[in-house]
Amino acid sequence: MKPAVKISTVAMLATLVLGSVPSYGANRYGIACVDNRTNQRINFSVKIGDGQWKPQNLAPGTRRWFTHTYDRVNENSSSSIRVRFDSDLRGTNFSTVYKLTRHTAVADKCDEGYIYAFRYEPRDRRYIDLVPVDGGQLASE
């Protein structure tokens, strides 16, 4: 094999091997994402840390994410996030509150965070619940 061909073959193999290594970035955010997987508008409130409850709503098939921007790279600590909603769609108030876990993230995008979904209860579509989709954790309050 000629030297030029040998060098270019080695360079190509190195590119293939090194190019397949996943790139990792610095964590800059803590993210929790909420999906509405029902066919109804969902009204809910969110409380970040010790702040006030703030009303929110999600149209069917939409999502919203809640981001905590770290003060320094890889801080990996976020203020708490609580979600409060009426899980009874019949008009009777049944208030449910969950504390959500955020996922550390490189980018400020919903898919980078833990995803939680509003869904109908499996046995009775008159009720909804918020459930973790991809590893997030909920704590009832």
PDB file of C-alpha atoms in Angstrom:
ATOM      1  CA  MET A   1       0.000   0.000   0.000  1.00  0.00           C
ATOM      2  CA  LYS A   2       1.303   3.439  -0.895  1.00  0.00           C
ATOM      3  CA  PRO A   3       2.036   5.819   2.020  1.00  0.00           C
ATOM      4  CA  ALA A   4      -0.607   8.391   0.930  1.00  0.00           C
ATOM      5  CA  VAL A   5      -3.284   5.694   0.696  1.00  0.00           C
ATOM      6  CA  LYS A   6      -2.232   4.234   4.051  1.00  0.00           C
ATOM      7  CA  ILE A   7      -2.458   7.634   5.798  1.00  0.00           C
ATOM      8  CA  SER A   8      -5.857   8.437   4.291  1.00  0.00           C
ATOM      9  CA  THR A   9      -7.163   4.985   5.301  1.00  0.00           C
ATOM     10  CA  VAL A  10      -5.975   5.513   8.875  1.00  0.00           C
ATOM     11  CA  ALA A  11      -7.507   9.005   8.903  1.00  0.00           C
ATOM     12  CA  MET A  12     -10.812   7.645   7.598  1.00  0.00           C
ATOM     13  CA  LEU A  13     -10.905   4.890  10.236  1.00  0.00           C
ATOM     14  CA  ALA A  14     -10.065   7.370  12.992  1.00  0.00           C
ATOM     15  CA  THR A  15     -12.877   9.644  11.809  1.00  0.00           C
ATOM     16  CA  LEU A  16     -15.334   6.752  11.825  1.00  0.00           C
ATOM     17  CA  VAL A  17     -14.333   5.643  15.309  1.00  0.00           C
ATOM     18  CA  LEU A  18     -14.069   9.096  16.873  1.00  0.00           C
ATOM     19  CA  GLY A  19     -17.086  10.395  15.003  1.00  0.00           C
ATOM     20  CA  SER A  20     -19.266   7.741  16.590  1.00  0.00           C
ATOM     21  CA  VAL A  21     -18.431   8.787  20.143  1.00  0.00           C
ATOM     22  CA  PRO A  22     -21.402  10.640  21.641  1.00  0.00           C
ATOM     23  CA  SER A  23     -20.774  14.258  22.443  1.00  0.00           C
ATOM     24  CA  TYR A  24     -21.488  15.370  25.971  1.00  0.00           C
ATOM     25  CA  GLY A  25     -22.052  18.926  27.027  1.00  0.00           C
ATOM     26  CA  ALA A  26     -22.210  20.751  30.275  1.00  0.00           C
ATOM     27  CA  ASN A  27     -25.512  20.617  32.123  1.00  0.00           C
ATOM     28  CA  ARG A  28     -26.974  24.096  32.229  1.00  0.00           C
ATOM     29  CA  TYR A  29     -30.659  23.443  32.961  1.00  0.00           C
ATOM     30  CA  GLY A  30     -33.103  21.434  35.035  1.00  0.00           C
ATOM     31  CA  ILE A  31     -36.230  20.654  32.996  1.00  0.00           C
ATOM     32  CA  ALA A  32     -39.657  19.128  33.565  1.00  0.00           C
ATOM     33  CA  CYS A  33     -42.006  18.888  30.581  1.00  0.00           C
ATOM     34  CA  VAL A  34     -45.779  18.449  30.763  1.00  0.00           C
ATOM     35  CA  ASP A  35     -47.801  16.979  27.840  1.00  0.00           C
ATOM     36  CA  ASN A  36     -51.555  16.997  27.389  1.00  0.00           C
ATOM     37  CA  ARG A  37     -52.441  13.583  25.967  1.00  0.00           C
ATOM     38  CA  THR A  38     -56.180  14.066  26.348  1.00  0.00           C
ATOM     39  CA  ASN A  39     -58.685  15.658  23.980  1.00  0.00           C
ATOM     40  CA  GLN A  40     -59.614  18.390  26.488  1.00  0.00           C
ATOM     41  CA  ARG A  41     -57.990  21.635  27.558  1.00  0.00           C
ATOM     42  CA  ILE A  42     -56.321  21.069  30.930  1.00  0.00           C
ATOM     43  CA  ASN A  43     -56.210  23.892  33.465  1.00  0.00           C
ATOM     44  CA  PHE A  44     -53.564  23.542  36.151  1.00  0.00           C
ATOM     45  CA  SER A  45     -51.300  25.628  38.371  1.00  0.00           C
ATOM     46  CA  VAL A  46     -47.546  25.501  38.842  1.00  0.00           C
ATOM     47  CA  LYS A  47     -45.517  26.542  41.867  1.00  0.00           C
ATOM     48  CA  ILE A  48     -41.757  26.942  41.522  1.00  0.00           C
ATOM     49  CA  GLY A  49     -39.858  26.799  44.811  1.00  0.00           C
ATOM     50  CA  ASP A  50     -41.462  29.080  47.396  1.00  0.00           C
ATOM     51  CA  GLY A  51     -43.160  31.185  44.721  1.00  0.00           C
ATOM     52  CA  GLN A  52     -46.848  31.722  44.091  1.00  0.00           C
ATOM     53  CA  TRP A  53     -49.140  29.279  42.299  1.00  0.00           C
ATOM     54  CA  LYS A  54     -49.420  30.429  38.675  1.00  0.00           C
ATOM     55  CA  PRO A  55     -52.318  29.336  36.463  1.00  0.00           C
ATOM     56  CA  GLN A  56     -51.469  27.460  33.269  1.00  0.00           C
ATOM     57  CA  ASN A  57     -53.425  25.614  30.612  1.00  0.00           C
ATOM     58  CA  LEU A  58     -52.627  23.152  27.865  1.00  0.00           C
ATOM     59  CA  ALA A  59     -54.638  22.560  24.726  1.00  0.00           C
ATOM     60  CA  PRO A  60     -55.017  18.939  23.619  1.00  0.00           C
ATOM     61  CA  GLY A  61     -51.812  17.550  22.131  1.00  0.00           C
ATOM     62  CA  THR A  62     -49.599  20.395  23.357  1.00  0.00           C
ATOM     63  CA  ARG A  63     -46.772  20.565  25.877  1.00  0.00           C
ATOM     64  CA  ARG A  64     -45.060  23.070  28.097  1.00  0.00           C
ATOM     65  CA  TRP A  65     -41.742  22.805  29.854  1.00  0.00           C
ATOM     66  CA  PHE A  66     -40.481  24.422  32.992  1.00  0.00           C
ATOM     67  CA  THR A  67     -36.801  25.285  33.063  1.00  0.00           C
ATOM     68  CA  HIS A  68     -34.448  26.160  35.883  1.00  0.00           C
ATOM     69  CA  THR A  69     -31.255  27.761  34.548  1.00  0.00           C
ATOM     70  CA  TYR A  70     -28.287  26.840  36.707  1.00  0.00           C
ATOM     71  CA  ASP A  71     -26.155  29.596  38.214  1.00  0.00           C
ATOM     72  CA  ARG A  72     -23.081  27.636  37.175  1.00  0.00           C
ATOM     73  CA  VAL A  73     -22.400  24.763  34.782  1.00  0.00           C
ATOM     74  CA  ASN A  74     -23.195  21.273  36.141  1.00  0.00           C
ATOM     75  CA  GLU A  75     -24.812  22.692  39.280  1.00  0.00           C
ATOM     76  CA  ASN A  76     -27.441  19.935  38.882  1.00  0.00           C
ATOM     77  CA  SER A  77     -29.751  21.354  41.541  1.00  0.00           C
ATOM     78  CA  SER A  78     -33.124  22.957  40.801  1.00  0.00           C
ATOM     79  CA  SER A  79     -35.827  24.579  42.868  1.00  0.00           C
ATOM     80  CA  SER A  80     -38.835  22.340  43.420  1.00  0.00           C
ATOM     81  CA  ILE A  81     -41.735  22.333  40.978  1.00  0.00           C
ATOM     82  CA  ARG A  82     -45.278  21.447  41.984  1.00  0.00           C
ATOM     83  CA  VAL A  83     -48.285  20.927  39.733  1.00  0.00           C
ATOM     84  CA  ARG A  84     -51.863  21.240  41.001  1.00  0.00           C
ATOM     85  CA  PHE A  85     -54.897  20.229  38.919  1.00  0.00           C
ATOM     86  CA  ASP A  86     -58.480  19.042  39.172  1.00  0.00           C
ATOM     87  CA  SER A  87     -58.429  15.361  38.277  1.00  0.00           C
ATOM     88  CA  ASP A  88     -62.245  15.076  38.150  1.00  0.00           C
ATOM     89  CA  LEU A  89     -63.611  16.175  34.760  1.00  0.00           C
ATOM     90  CA  ARG A  90     -67.254  15.873  35.875  1.00  0.00           C
ATOM     91  CA  GLY A  91     -67.327  19.320  37.459  1.00  0.00           C
ATOM     92  CA  THR A  92     -66.630  18.121  40.988  1.00  0.00           C
ATOM     93  CA  ASN A  93     -63.374  19.492  42.360  1.00  0.00           C
ATOM     94  CA  PHE A  94     -60.796  16.844  43.256  1.00  0.00           C
ATOM     95  CA  SER A  95     -57.544  18.745  43.649  1.00  0.00           C
ATOM     96  CA  THR A  96     -54.369  16.755  43.088  1.00  0.00           C
ATOM     97  CA  VAL A  97     -50.848  18.063  43.774  1.00  0.00           C
ATOM     98  CA  TYR A  98     -47.605  16.452  42.651  1.00  0.00           C
ATOM     99  CA  LYS A  99     -43.988  17.426  43.120  1.00  0.00           C
ATOM    100  CA  LEU A 100     -42.125  16.758  39.860  1.00  0.00           C
ATOM    101  CA  THR A 101     -38.485  15.811  39.427  1.00  0.00           C
ATOM    102  CA  ARG A 102     -36.506  17.761  36.833  1.00  0.00           C
ATOM    103  CA  HIS A 103     -33.851  16.254  34.592  1.00  0.00           C
ATOM    104  CA  THR A 104     -30.449  17.881  34.161  1.00  0.00           C
ATOM    105  CA  ALA A 105     -30.036  19.024  30.578  1.00  0.00           C
ATOM    106  CA  VAL A 106     -27.614  20.518  28.105  1.00  0.00           C
ATOM    107  CA  ALA A 107     -30.287  22.390  26.115  1.00  0.00           C
ATOM    108  CA  ASP A 108     -33.462  24.239  27.079  1.00  0.00           C
ATOM    109  CA  LYS A 109     -35.858  21.862  25.289  1.00  0.00           C
ATOM    110  CA  CYS A 110     -38.776  19.738  26.422  1.00  0.00           C
ATOM    111  CA  ASP A 111     -37.219  16.521  25.139  1.00  0.00           C
ATOM    112  CA  GLU A 112     -34.151  17.139  27.312  1.00  0.00           C
ATOM    113  CA  GLY A 113     -36.231  17.049  30.497  1.00  0.00           C
ATOM    114  CA  TYR A 114     -38.324  14.453  32.248  1.00  0.00           C
ATOM    115  CA  ILE A 115     -41.688  14.238  30.526  1.00  0.00           C
ATOM    116  CA  TYR A 116     -44.964  13.953  32.410  1.00  0.00           C
ATOM    117  CA  ALA A 117     -48.311  13.503  30.670  1.00  0.00           C
ATOM    118  CA  PHE A 118     -51.879  14.341  31.533  1.00  0.00           C
ATOM    119  CA  ARG A 119     -53.821  11.205  30.584  1.00  0.00           C
ATOM    120  CA  TYR A 120     -57.263   9.816  31.142  1.00  0.00           C
ATOM    121  CA  GLU A 121     -57.602   7.244  33.895  1.00  0.00           C
ATOM    122  CA  PRO A 122     -57.515   3.845  32.137  1.00  0.00           C
ATOM    123  CA  ARG A 123     -60.874   2.657  33.490  1.00  0.00           C
ATOM    124  CA  ASP A 124     -62.805   5.933  33.501  1.00  0.00           C
ATOM    125  CA  ARG A 125     -62.269   8.827  31.091  1.00  0.00           C
ATOM    126  CA  ARG A 126     -64.083  11.173  33.463  1.00  0.00           C
ATOM    127  CA  TYR A 127     -60.846  11.427  35.435  1.00  0.00           C
ATOM    128  CA  ILE A 128     -57.324  12.460  34.519  1.00  0.00           C
ATOM    129  CA  ASP A 129     -53.960  11.997  36.139  1.00  0.00           C
ATOM    130  CA  LEU A 130     -50.424  13.229  35.564  1.00  0.00           C
ATOM    131  CA  VAL A 131     -48.014  10.351  34.994  1.00  0.00           C
ATOM    132  CA  PRO A 132     -44.257  10.111  34.361  1.00  0.00           C
ATOM    133  CA  VAL A 133     -43.457   9.007  30.820  1.00  0.00           C
ATOM    134  CA  ASP A 134     -39.694   8.568  30.723  1.00  0.00           C
ATOM    135  CA  GLY A 135     -38.168   8.089  34.138  1.00  0.00           C
ATOM    136  CA  GLY A 136     -39.304  11.172  35.990  1.00  0.00           C
ATOM    137  CA  GLN A 137     -40.720  10.772  39.460  1.00  0.00           C
ATOM    138  CA  LEU A 138     -43.845  12.196  41.065  1.00  0.00           C
ATOM    139  CA  ALA A 139     -44.469  12.654  44.755  1.00  0.00           C
ATOM    140  CA  SER A 140     -48.017  13.241  45.999  1.00  0.00           C
ATOM    141  CA  GLU A 141     -48.474  16.171  48.333  1.00  0.00           C
TER     142      GLU A 141
END
